[in-house]
Coordinates of C-alpha atoms in Angstrom, one line a residue:
M22 CA 122.5 202.6 -133.1
K23 CA 121.7 199.2 -134.6
K24 CA 120.1 198.2 -131.3
T25 CA 117.7 201.0 -131.5
N26 CA 116.5 200.1 -135.1
L27 CA 115.8 196.5 -134.1
L28 CA 113.5 197.6 -131.2
S29 CA 111.5 199.9 -133.6
T30 CA 111.1 197.1 -136.1
C31 CA 109.7 194.8 -133.4
V32 CA 107.2 197.4 -132.2
L33 CA 105.9 198.0 -135.8
F34 CA 105.7 194.2 -136.4
C35 CA 103.6 193.7 -133.2
T36 CA 101.3 196.6 -134.0
A37 CA 100.7 195.3 -137.5
L38 CA 100.0 191.8 -136.2
A39 CA 97.4 193.1 -133.6
L40 CA 95.7 195.2 -136.3
S41 CA 95.5 192.3 -138.6
S42 CA 93.9 190.1 -135.9
L43 CA 91.4 192.9 -135.1
L44 CA 90.4 193.2 -138.8
N45 CA 90.0 189.5 -139.2
A46 CA 87.7 189.3 -136.1
C47 CA 85.5 192.1 -137.4
G48 CA 85.2 190.3 -140.8
E49 CA 84.1 187.2 -139.1
D50 CA 81.5 189.1 -137.0
A51 CA 80.1 190.7 -140.1
K52 CA 79.7 187.3 -141.7
E53 CA 77.8 185.9 -138.6
T54 CA 75.2 188.8 -138.3
P55 CA 73.8 189.7 -141.8
Q56 CA 71.7 193.0 -142.1
E57 CA 67.8 192.4 -141.6
Q58 CA 65.5 193.1 -144.7
P59 CA 61.9 194.7 -144.2
E60 CA 58.9 192.3 -144.6
E61 CA 56.6 192.9 -147.6
E62 CA 53.1 194.3 -146.5
V63 CA 50.1 192.1 -147.2
I64 CA 47.6 195.0 -146.9
E65 CA 48.3 198.4 -148.5
D66 CA 46.4 201.7 -148.6
F67 CA 43.7 200.6 -146.2
P68 CA 42.1 203.7 -144.4
T69 CA 42.7 204.0 -140.7
T70 CA 41.1 207.3 -139.9
G71 CA 37.5 206.0 -140.2
F72 CA 34.4 207.6 -141.7
T73 CA 31.8 209.9 -140.1
F74 CA 28.3 210.2 -141.7
N75 CA 25.2 212.3 -141.0
D76 CA 21.9 210.8 -139.8
T77 CA 20.5 210.0 -143.3
S78 CA 21.4 207.0 -145.6
N79 CA 24.9 207.3 -146.9
E80 CA 27.4 205.6 -149.2
Q81 CA 31.2 206.0 -149.3
A82 CA 33.8 204.0 -151.2
F83 CA 37.5 203.3 -150.5
T84 CA 40.2 201.4 -152.2
F85 CA 43.0 199.1 -150.9
T86 CA 45.4 196.4 -152.1
A87 CA 45.8 192.9 -150.7
A88 CA 48.5 190.4 -151.5
T89 CA 46.3 187.4 -150.6
A90 CA 42.7 186.5 -150.2
W91 CA 40.8 188.8 -147.8
N92 CA 37.5 189.3 -145.9
I93 CA 35.8 192.2 -144.1
Q94 CA 33.7 192.0 -140.9
V95 CA 31.4 194.6 -139.4
A96 CA 31.2 194.2 -135.6
E97 CA 27.8 193.5 -134.1
T98 CA 26.2 196.7 -132.7
R99 CA 25.0 196.9 -129.1
S100 CA 21.4 197.4 -130.3
G101 CA 21.6 194.5 -132.7
T102 CA 20.6 196.7 -135.6
D103 CA 22.4 196.2 -138.9
W104 CA 22.6 199.9 -139.8
C105 CA 26.1 199.7 -141.4
S106 CA 27.1 197.3 -144.2
V107 CA 30.0 196.9 -146.7
E108 CA 30.1 195.4 -150.2
P109 CA 31.9 193.3 -151.2
M110 CA 32.9 191.6 -148.0
S111 CA 35.6 189.2 -149.4
G112 CA 37.8 188.7 -152.4
E113 CA 41.1 187.4 -153.8
A114 CA 44.5 189.1 -154.0
G115 CA 44.6 192.4 -155.9
T116 CA 43.3 196.0 -155.7
H117 CA 39.7 196.4 -154.7
T118 CA 37.0 199.1 -154.1
V119 CA 34.6 198.6 -151.2
T120 CA 31.5 200.6 -150.5
I121 CA 30.2 201.5 -147.0
T122 CA 26.4 201.9 -146.7
T123 CA 24.6 203.3 -143.7
Q124 CA 20.8 203.3 -143.0
P125 CA 19.1 206.4 -141.6
N126 CA 19.6 207.0 -137.9
E127 CA 16.2 207.3 -136.3
T128 CA 17.6 207.4 -132.8
Y129 CA 18.6 210.5 -130.8
D130 CA 22.1 209.2 -130.1
D131 CA 25.4 209.0 -132.1
R132 CA 26.4 205.5 -133.0
S133 CA 29.6 203.8 -134.2
V134 CA 30.8 200.4 -135.3
T135 CA 34.2 198.8 -136.1
V136 CA 35.0 197.5 -139.6
T137 CA 37.9 195.1 -139.8
L138 CA 39.8 193.7 -142.9
R139 CA 41.7 190.5 -142.5
A140 CA 44.2 189.2 -145.1
G141 CA 46.6 186.4 -144.3
S142 CA 47.9 187.0 -140.8
E143 CA 47.4 190.8 -141.0
S144 CA 44.3 192.9 -140.0
R145 CA 43.4 196.5 -140.3
S146 CA 40.4 198.3 -138.6
F147 CA 38.6 201.7 -138.7
E148 CA 35.4 203.0 -137.1
V149 CA 32.2 204.2 -138.9
T150 CA 30.4 206.8 -136.9
Q151 CA 26.9 208.1 -137.7
R152 CA 25.5 211.2 -136.1
R153 CA 22.2 211.2 -134.1
K154 CA 18.9 212.2 -135.6
G155 CA 18.4 215.9 -135.4
A156 CA 15.0 216.5 -133.8
I157 CA 12.9 219.1 -132.0
I158 CA 9.8 217.5 -130.4
L159 CA 7.1 219.5 -128.6
S160 CA 5.2 217.8 -125.9
E161 CA 2.0 219.2 -127.5
D162 CA 1.2 220.8 -130.8
S163 CA -1.3 223.3 -129.6
I164 CA -2.3 225.1 -126.4
G165 CA -5.5 226.9 -125.6
V166 CA -5.5 230.0 -123.4
S167 CA -8.4 231.8 -121.8
S168 CA -9.2 235.4 -122.7
A169 CA -7.5 236.5 -119.5
G170 CA -4.1 235.5 -120.8
G171 CA -1.2 234.7 -118.5
T172 CA 2.0 232.6 -118.6
I173 CA 2.0 229.3 -120.4
E174 CA 4.7 226.6 -120.2
V175 CA 6.0 224.9 -123.3
K176 CA 8.0 221.6 -122.9
L177 CA 10.1 220.1 -125.6
N178 CA 12.9 217.7 -126.2
A179 CA 15.7 218.6 -128.6
S180 CA 18.8 216.8 -129.8
I181 CA 20.1 219.8 -131.6
D182 CA 20.5 223.5 -130.9
F183 CA 17.4 225.6 -131.7
E184 CA 15.9 229.0 -131.5
M185 CA 12.3 230.0 -130.7
Q186 CA 10.8 232.2 -133.5
L187 CA 7.8 234.2 -132.3
P188 CA 5.2 235.5 -134.7
D189 CA 4.8 239.2 -135.5
T190 CA 2.2 239.9 -132.9
D191 CA 2.0 242.1 -129.8
W192 CA -0.1 239.7 -127.7
L193 CA 2.5 236.9 -127.4
S194 CA 6.0 237.2 -126.0
E195 CA 8.7 235.2 -124.3
S196 CA 8.6 235.4 -120.6
S197 CA 11.7 233.6 -119.4
S198 CA 13.4 230.3 -120.2
R199 CA 15.8 227.7 -119.1
A200 CA 17.5 225.1 -121.2
L201 CA 18.6 221.5 -120.4
Q202 CA 18.4 218.4 -122.4
E203 CA 14.7 218.6 -121.8
Y204 CA 13.8 222.2 -122.4
T205 CA 11.1 224.4 -121.0
K206 CA 10.0 227.7 -122.6
Y207 CA 7.6 230.2 -121.1
L208 CA 5.3 232.4 -123.2
Q209 CA 3.5 235.4 -121.9
V210 CA -0.1 235.7 -123.3
A211 CA -1.8 239.1 -123.0
E212 CA -5.5 239.4 -122.1
N213 CA -7.8 239.1 -125.1
T214 CA -10.3 241.9 -124.6
G215 CA -11.8 241.4 -128.1
S216 CA -14.9 239.5 -129.0
T217 CA -13.1 237.1 -131.4
S218 CA -10.6 234.3 -130.6
R219 CA -7.1 234.4 -132.0
T220 CA -4.3 232.0 -132.9
A221 CA -0.6 232.3 -133.5
Q222 CA 2.2 229.9 -134.3
V223 CA 5.5 229.7 -132.5
I224 CA 8.3 227.9 -134.4
F225 CA 11.2 226.0 -132.8
R226 CA 13.9 225.7 -135.4
N227 CA 17.5 224.7 -135.9
T228 CA 18.8 227.4 -138.3
E229 CA 21.5 225.1 -139.8
S230 CA 19.5 222.0 -140.7
G231 CA 16.0 223.5 -140.9
V232 CA 14.6 220.9 -138.5
A233 CA 11.6 222.4 -136.8
D234 CA 8.4 221.9 -134.8
T235 CA 5.5 224.3 -134.6
L236 CA 3.3 225.1 -131.6
T237 CA -0.1 226.7 -132.2
V238 CA -1.4 229.0 -129.4
S239 CA -5.1 229.6 -129.4
Q240 CA -6.7 232.1 -127.2
A241 CA -10.4 232.4 -126.6
S242 CA -12.3 235.6 -127.0
K243 CA -13.7 237.4 -124.1
L244 CA -17.2 235.9 -123.6
V245 CA -19.9 238.2 -125.0
R246 CA -23.3 237.3 -123.5
V247 CA -26.4 238.8 -124.9
K248 CA -30.1 238.6 -123.8
I249 CA -32.7 239.0 -126.5
H250 CA -36.5 238.9 -126.4
V251 CA -38.1 238.1 -129.7
E252 CA -41.7 239.5 -129.6
K253 CA -42.6 238.5 -133.2
P254 CA -41.2 235.4 -135.0
G255 CA -38.6 236.3 -137.5
D256 CA -37.4 239.5 -135.8
L257 CA -34.1 238.2 -134.4
P258 CA -32.0 239.3 -137.4
E259 CA -33.2 242.8 -136.9
L260 CA -32.6 242.7 -133.1
I261 CA -29.0 241.5 -133.6
P262 CA -27.3 243.1 -136.6
E263 CA -25.0 240.9 -138.6
E264 CA -21.8 242.8 -137.6
D265 CA -22.6 242.0 -134.0
A266 CA -24.2 238.6 -134.3
Y267 CA -21.0 236.7 -135.1
K268 CA -19.1 238.2 -132.1
I269 CA -21.7 236.8 -129.6
T270 CA -20.4 233.8 -127.7
E271 CA -23.4 233.3 -125.3
L272 CA -27.0 234.0 -126.1
E273 CA -30.1 233.9 -123.9
V274 CA -33.1 234.2 -126.2
S275 CA -36.8 234.4 -125.1
G276 CA -40.1 235.0 -126.8
S277 CA -41.3 233.3 -130.1
L278 CA -38.9 231.8 -132.5
G279 CA -39.8 231.0 -136.0
G280 CA -37.9 229.5 -139.0
R281 CA -36.0 232.7 -139.8
D282 CA -34.8 233.1 -136.1
I283 CA -33.6 229.5 -135.9
A284 CA -31.8 229.9 -139.3
Y285 CA -30.0 233.0 -137.9
I286 CA -29.1 231.2 -134.7
R287 CA -27.6 228.3 -136.8
E288 CA -25.3 230.7 -138.6
M289 CA -24.3 232.3 -135.2
A290 CA -23.4 228.8 -134.0
G291 CA -21.1 228.0 -136.9
Y292 CA -23.3 226.5 -139.6
K293 CA -21.4 227.4 -142.8
N294 CA -19.9 230.3 -141.1
A295 CA -16.2 230.4 -140.1
H296 CA -16.5 233.7 -138.4
A297 CA -19.2 232.6 -135.9
S298 CA -18.5 232.5 -132.2
L299 CA -21.7 231.3 -130.5
I300 CA -20.9 228.4 -128.0
Y301 CA -23.7 228.7 -125.4
L302 CA -27.4 228.9 -126.2
D303 CA -30.1 229.2 -123.5
M304 CA -33.6 228.8 -125.0
S305 CA -35.4 228.0 -121.8
G306 CA -37.5 231.1 -122.0
A307 CA -38.4 230.7 -125.7
T308 CA -41.2 229.1 -127.6
I309 CA -40.7 227.5 -131.0
V310 CA -43.6 228.2 -133.3
G311 CA -44.5 226.8 -136.7
D312 CA -44.6 229.9 -138.9
G313 CA -44.2 228.3 -142.2
V314 CA -40.7 229.7 -142.8
P315 CA -37.9 227.2 -143.3
Y316 CA -34.9 227.2 -140.9
L317 CA -32.9 224.9 -143.2
E318 CA -32.8 224.6 -147.0
S319 CA -30.0 222.3 -148.2
P320 CA -29.6 219.9 -151.1
I321 CA -28.0 217.4 -148.6
D322 CA -30.2 217.8 -145.5
G323 CA -33.4 218.9 -147.3
T324 CA -35.8 221.7 -146.4
H325 CA -37.2 221.8 -142.9
Y326 CA -39.9 224.0 -141.3
P327 CA -40.5 224.5 -137.5
S328 CA -43.4 223.0 -135.7
D329 CA -44.9 224.1 -132.4
N330 CA -42.8 223.1 -129.4
E331 CA -40.5 220.8 -131.3
I332 CA -36.8 220.7 -131.9
G333 CA -37.3 219.8 -135.6
D334 CA -35.3 217.5 -137.8
A335 CA -31.7 218.7 -138.3
M336 CA -32.6 221.9 -136.4
F337 CA -29.1 222.4 -135.0
S338 CA -27.2 220.0 -137.2
R339 CA -23.7 221.0 -138.3
C340 CA -23.6 223.9 -135.8
E341 CA -19.9 223.4 -135.4
N342 CA -19.2 225.8 -132.5
L343 CA -22.1 225.0 -130.3
Q344 CA -21.0 223.5 -126.9
T345 CA -24.0 223.9 -124.6
I346 CA -27.7 224.2 -125.3
I347 CA -30.7 224.6 -122.9
L348 CA -33.9 223.6 -124.7
P349 CA -37.2 225.5 -124.4
D350 CA -39.4 224.5 -121.4
K351 CA -42.3 223.6 -123.6
V352 CA -40.5 221.3 -126.0
T353 CA -41.9 217.8 -126.0
S354 CA -39.9 216.1 -128.9
I355 CA -36.6 216.2 -130.6
G356 CA -36.5 215.4 -134.3
S357 CA -34.2 213.2 -136.4
S358 CA -30.6 214.3 -136.7
A359 CA -31.5 217.4 -134.6
F360 CA -27.9 217.7 -133.3
F361 CA -26.2 215.7 -136.1
D362 CA -22.5 216.5 -136.6
T363 CA -22.1 219.0 -133.7
P364 CA -18.6 218.0 -132.7
K365 CA -18.2 220.5 -129.8
L366 CA -21.7 220.0 -128.3
T367 CA -21.0 218.4 -124.9
D368 CA -24.1 219.4 -122.8
I369 CA -27.8 219.3 -123.5
I370 CA -30.3 220.2 -120.8
F371 CA -33.7 218.8 -121.5
P372 CA -37.0 220.1 -120.2
E373 CA -39.5 218.1 -118.3
G374 CA -42.4 216.5 -120.2
M375 CA -40.4 215.3 -123.2
T376 CA -41.9 212.2 -124.9
S377 CA -39.8 211.4 -127.9
I378 CA -36.3 211.6 -129.5
G379 CA -35.8 211.1 -133.2
F380 CA -33.5 208.9 -135.3
S381 CA -29.8 209.8 -135.2
A382 CA -30.6 212.8 -132.9
F383 CA -27.0 213.1 -131.5
T384 CA -25.0 211.2 -134.1
H385 CA -21.4 212.5 -134.4
S386 CA -22.0 215.0 -131.6
G387 CA -19.4 215.7 -128.8
I388 CA -21.8 214.8 -126.0
T389 CA -20.1 213.2 -123.0
N390 CA -22.7 212.5 -120.4
L391 CA -26.3 211.9 -121.6
I392 CA -29.2 211.8 -119.2
I393 CA -32.3 210.6 -121.1
P394 CA -35.3 212.5 -119.8
A395 CA -38.0 210.7 -118.0
G396 CA -41.0 210.1 -120.3
I397 CA -39.0 208.8 -123.2
T398 CA -40.1 205.3 -124.1
S399 CA -37.7 204.4 -126.8
I400 CA -34.1 205.1 -127.5
P401 CA -34.1 205.5 -131.3
S402 CA -31.9 204.0 -133.9
Q403 CA -28.4 205.5 -134.1
M404 CA -29.4 208.1 -131.5
C405 CA -25.7 208.3 -130.4
Y406 CA -24.1 206.7 -133.3
E407 CA -20.3 207.3 -133.3
C408 CA -20.3 209.7 -130.4
E409 CA -16.6 209.3 -129.7
H410 CA -16.6 211.3 -126.4
L411 CA -19.7 209.8 -124.8
T412 CA -18.7 208.1 -121.5
E413 CA -21.9 207.7 -119.5
V414 CA -25.6 207.2 -120.2
T415 CA -28.5 207.3 -117.8
I416 CA -31.7 205.6 -118.9
P417 CA -35.0 206.2 -117.1
N418 CA -37.5 203.5 -116.2
S419 CA -39.8 204.7 -118.9
V420 CA -37.7 203.3 -121.7
T421 CA -38.8 199.9 -123.0
S422 CA -36.6 199.5 -126.1
I423 CA -33.1 200.3 -127.3
E424 CA -33.3 200.4 -131.1
Q425 CA -30.7 199.3 -133.7
S426 CA -27.3 200.9 -133.5
A427 CA -28.4 203.3 -130.8
F428 CA -24.9 203.4 -129.2
N429 CA -22.9 201.8 -132.0
G430 CA -19.4 203.1 -132.3
C431 CA -19.1 204.9 -128.9
P432 CA -15.5 203.8 -128.0
N433 CA -15.4 205.6 -124.6
L434 CA -18.9 204.5 -123.3
A435 CA -18.0 202.7 -120.1
N436 CA -21.0 203.3 -117.8
I437 CA -24.6 202.4 -118.6
T438 CA -27.2 200.7 -116.6
L439 CA -30.3 199.1 -118.2
P440 CA -33.5 199.6 -116.1
N441 CA -36.0 196.8 -115.5
S442 CA -38.3 198.4 -118.0
I443 CA -36.2 197.4 -121.0
V444 CA -37.9 194.7 -123.2
S445 CA -35.8 194.7 -126.4
I446 CA -32.2 195.5 -127.4
G447 CA -31.8 196.1 -131.2
G448 CA -29.0 194.8 -133.5
H449 CA -25.7 196.5 -133.2
A450 CA -27.1 198.5 -130.2
F451 CA -23.7 198.5 -128.4
A452 CA -21.4 197.3 -131.2
D453 CA -17.8 198.6 -130.9
C454 CA -18.3 200.0 -127.5
V455 CA -14.8 198.9 -126.7
S456 CA -14.7 200.5 -123.2
L457 CA -17.7 198.5 -121.9
R458 CA -16.5 195.9 -119.5
E459 CA -19.7 194.5 -118.1
M460 CA -23.5 194.5 -118.9
I461 CA -26.2 193.3 -116.6
I462 CA -29.2 192.3 -118.6
P463 CA -32.4 192.7 -116.6
E464 CA -35.0 189.9 -116.6
S465 CA -37.4 192.2 -118.4
V466 CA -35.4 191.9 -121.6
K467 CA -37.0 189.4 -124.1
T468 CA -35.0 189.9 -127.3
I469 CA -31.4 190.9 -128.2
G470 CA -30.7 191.6 -131.8
W471 CA -27.9 190.4 -134.0
L472 CA -24.4 191.7 -133.4
A473 CA -25.7 193.8 -130.4
F474 CA -22.4 193.5 -128.6
S475 CA -20.1 192.9 -131.5
G476 CA -16.6 194.4 -131.0
C477 CA -17.0 194.6 -127.3
N478 CA -13.7 193.2 -125.9
D479 CA -12.7 192.3 -122.4
F480 CA -16.4 192.0 -121.7
T481 CA -18.5 190.0 -119.2
I482 CA -22.2 189.4 -119.6
E483 CA -24.9 186.9 -118.3
I484 CA -28.0 186.2 -120.4
P485 CA -30.9 185.4 -118.0
E486 CA -33.3 182.5 -118.6
T487 CA -36.1 185.0 -119.2
V488 CA -34.7 186.1 -122.5
D489 CA -36.7 184.6 -125.4
S490 CA -34.4 185.2 -128.4
L491 CA -30.8 186.1 -129.2
G492 CA -29.7 187.1 -132.7
L493 CA -26.9 185.8 -134.8
A494 CA -23.3 186.7 -133.6
V495 CA -24.6 188.9 -130.7
F496 CA -21.1 188.4 -129.3
N497 CA -18.0 188.8 -131.6
G498 CA -14.9 190.0 -129.8
E499 CA -11.9 189.2 -127.7
N500 CA -11.5 188.1 -124.0
L501 CA -15.2 187.5 -123.5
T502 CA -16.9 185.7 -120.6
I503 CA -20.4 184.8 -121.5
T504 CA -23.0 183.0 -119.4
L505 CA -26.1 181.8 -121.3
P506 CA -28.7 179.0 -121.5
I507 CA -27.9 176.1 -123.9
R508 CA -31.1 176.6 -125.9
F509 CA -29.6 179.7 -127.6
M510 CA -26.6 177.8 -128.9
S511 CA -26.9 176.4 -132.4
E512 CA -24.4 175.2 -135.0
L513 CA -25.9 177.5 -137.7
L514 CA -27.4 180.4 -135.7
S515 CA -25.2 180.8 -132.7
P516 CA -25.2 184.1 -130.8
I517 CA -21.5 183.6 -130.2
S518 CA -19.4 184.1 -133.3
P519 CA -16.8 181.4 -134.1
K520 CA -14.3 184.3 -134.6
C521 CA -14.2 185.2 -130.9
E522 CA -10.8 184.9 -129.4
N523 CA -9.9 184.0 -125.8
L524 CA -13.5 183.0 -125.2
K525 CA -14.9 181.6 -122.0
V526 CA -18.4 180.2 -122.1
I527 CA -20.5 179.2 -119.0
I528 CA -23.6 177.1 -119.8
S529 CA -26.4 177.9 -117.4
D530 CA -28.0 175.3 -115.1
G531 CA -30.7 173.1 -116.7
A532 CA -28.9 172.0 -119.9
T533 CA -29.1 168.2 -120.2
S534 CA -27.0 167.7 -123.4
I535 CA -24.3 169.4 -125.4
P536 CA -25.5 168.9 -129.1
E537 CA -23.2 167.5 -131.7
R538 CA -21.0 170.0 -133.5
L539 CA -22.0 172.7 -131.1
F540 CA -18.6 174.3 -130.7
L541 CA -17.0 172.7 -133.8
G542 CA -14.2 174.9 -135.1
Y543 CA -14.3 177.5 -132.3
S544 CA -10.6 178.1 -132.5
G545 CA -10.7 180.9 -129.9
L546 CA -12.6 178.9 -127.2
T547 CA -10.3 178.6 -124.2
S548 CA -12.6 177.5 -121.4
I549 CA -16.1 175.9 -121.1
V550 CA -18.0 175.4 -117.9
L551 CA -20.8 172.7 -118.0
P552 CA -23.5 172.4 -115.4
N553 CA -24.1 169.3 -113.3
T554 CA -27.3 168.7 -115.3
V555 CA -25.6 167.6 -118.5
T556 CA -25.7 163.9 -119.2
S557 CA -24.3 163.7 -122.8
I558 CA -21.7 165.3 -125.0
G559 CA -22.5 164.9 -128.7
E560 CA -20.3 164.0 -131.6
T561 CA -17.6 166.6 -132.5
A562 CA -19.1 168.9 -129.9
F563 CA -15.7 170.5 -129.2
A564 CA -13.7 169.3 -132.2
K565 CA -11.1 171.6 -133.6
C566 CA -11.2 173.9 -130.5
S567 CA -7.5 174.4 -130.9
T568 CA -7.1 176.8 -127.9
L569 CA -9.3 174.9 -125.5
T570 CA -7.3 174.4 -122.3
D571 CA -9.9 174.2 -119.5
I572 CA -12.9 172.0 -119.3
T573 CA -14.4 169.9 -116.5
I574 CA -16.8 167.0 -117.4
P575 CA -19.4 166.9 -114.6
N576 CA -20.2 163.7 -112.8
S577 CA -23.7 163.8 -114.4
V578 CA -22.3 162.9 -117.9
T579 CA -22.9 159.3 -119.0
S580 CA -21.9 159.4 -122.7
I581 CA -19.4 161.1 -124.9
G582 CA -19.8 161.0 -128.7
N583 CA -17.4 160.2 -131.5
S584 CA -14.5 162.7 -131.9
A585 CA -16.0 165.0 -129.2
F586 CA -12.6 166.5 -128.4
S587 CA -10.7 165.6 -131.6
E588 CA -8.0 168.1 -132.6
C589 CA -8.1 170.0 -129.3
S590 CA -4.4 170.4 -129.8
N591 CA -3.7 172.5 -126.6
L592 CA -5.9 170.5 -124.2
P593 CA -3.3 169.5 -121.5
N594 CA -5.4 167.0 -119.5
I595 CA -9.0 165.9 -118.9
T596 CA -10.7 163.8 -116.2
I597 CA -13.3 161.3 -117.2
P598 CA -15.7 160.9 -114.3
N599 CA -16.9 157.4 -113.2
S600 CA -20.4 158.3 -114.4
V601 CA -19.4 157.9 -118.0
T602 CA -20.5 154.5 -119.3
S603 CA -19.9 154.9 -123.1
M604 CA -17.4 156.7 -125.3
G605 CA -17.3 156.9 -129.1
T606 CA -14.3 156.5 -131.3
G607 CA -11.6 159.1 -131.7
V608 CA -12.9 161.1 -128.8
F609 CA -9.4 162.5 -128.2
S610 CA -7.8 162.0 -131.6
D611 CA -5.0 164.4 -132.5
C612 CA -4.9 165.8 -129.0
N613 CA -1.1 166.4 -128.9

């Protein structure tokens, strides 16, 4: 019995000893591995979801807290455009409010940029996104349709959804359509059997934003041609009642026309009449008679009466609808401003036997190709002044003079040949004819007036020796190549304006000297060609020609004057021929 108790005591003692060792070991491990504490955040409450804006200018603020100094950076965009900015961009520790600002998005693509905040070793980022510009862009704003009708194609580009809104009319309907990024719509236009033209507007609209573009469809009326014979001057209004007159689009009139008849035709052709339709007028079988009745009474244009066989002063002026006119066979002259301000008039058919055309006869008309009738001896002042659509002019051998501003301001005039009969060209005659590229001056020409070719750019011309006089600043433009005799060049009265840019001048053979100061200050002179007859170059002849890059001194030159090429800052090099025996001081001073 005692033996058994001793064994139990030993077992209990060993168990307690092992448990004590285990607890001591756990206590030591706990002391060696203390529990980790979370680090304190440097940046708090900084947004991470980003911001999305519409295509207009926007502002949005957000607030954050930083435990240390901080700064914000906006990443560089692919386009390089600074359309997104923040303010402020840096600060000290604390709570701060920052404002994001975006500029309007004028592109048709969404765009985004990354905004990054850095404080100490920490950084936070979000994206700013801006939606693309909402747009509906038609390839053309208006379409004209013949009276026969048919199917028309409407092309447009859109960056947003849209619908096509048709007007409340029975002659215009949608035919079929297909839609891609570039859209095409088809409209069916019914035949116009009426005698008046008609228009309608088709709207392409995004119903949410209201963004829209408008197409105007215009359809011509079915042409109504009428033939009328006027036995007695003044009877035309009785022969064509007013309710019918303004529906007529084409008129063939014969017989005798007086002032009352012409006045009526003027109204039919759109003079102070928005309901008029006359576009074609054939007067070849008519005779104009002076009956003492005015065809025009206006405080602006004055009072005018017809004369026998004349297209009188302002006779068809401001006839806004007139497109084609065939003049009476017996007409010998056209008066001043006869077709003034007729923007749709493209074709005039002259009879044989004409002898004169008046001042400003076709000013502001829509004429495109003008054939001056044989027998005309002078092209009058401002005959085709500011005829924006004029592209070609044919001048007969009977013409001896082109008067002042005859073709001034004809930007599309590209083809004109001067006959050998021309003796004089007036001032401003071809000014601002920006499509003229070349002019051949015949040897018959003796005088050319001031500013005759002013504003003609990319232009080449040669002035022959036979010309007696050139006016002041005949040439004043860009990219000019001008060949002319030296006698026309003068420091004070030069035919070449010092304001010309990219100018090349070729001096004709025969010149023996380049006078002093001749091209002084011609900052647009880039090239000068001197003939082999030149022996001297005067003082400051080319001084301050800051764009001069090309000049060859011929072997005939023996002397070069003081400062002849001073301040030619872009002259790269020059060769002095062995023929030069004397040179002045400062010939090449300030030539960099």
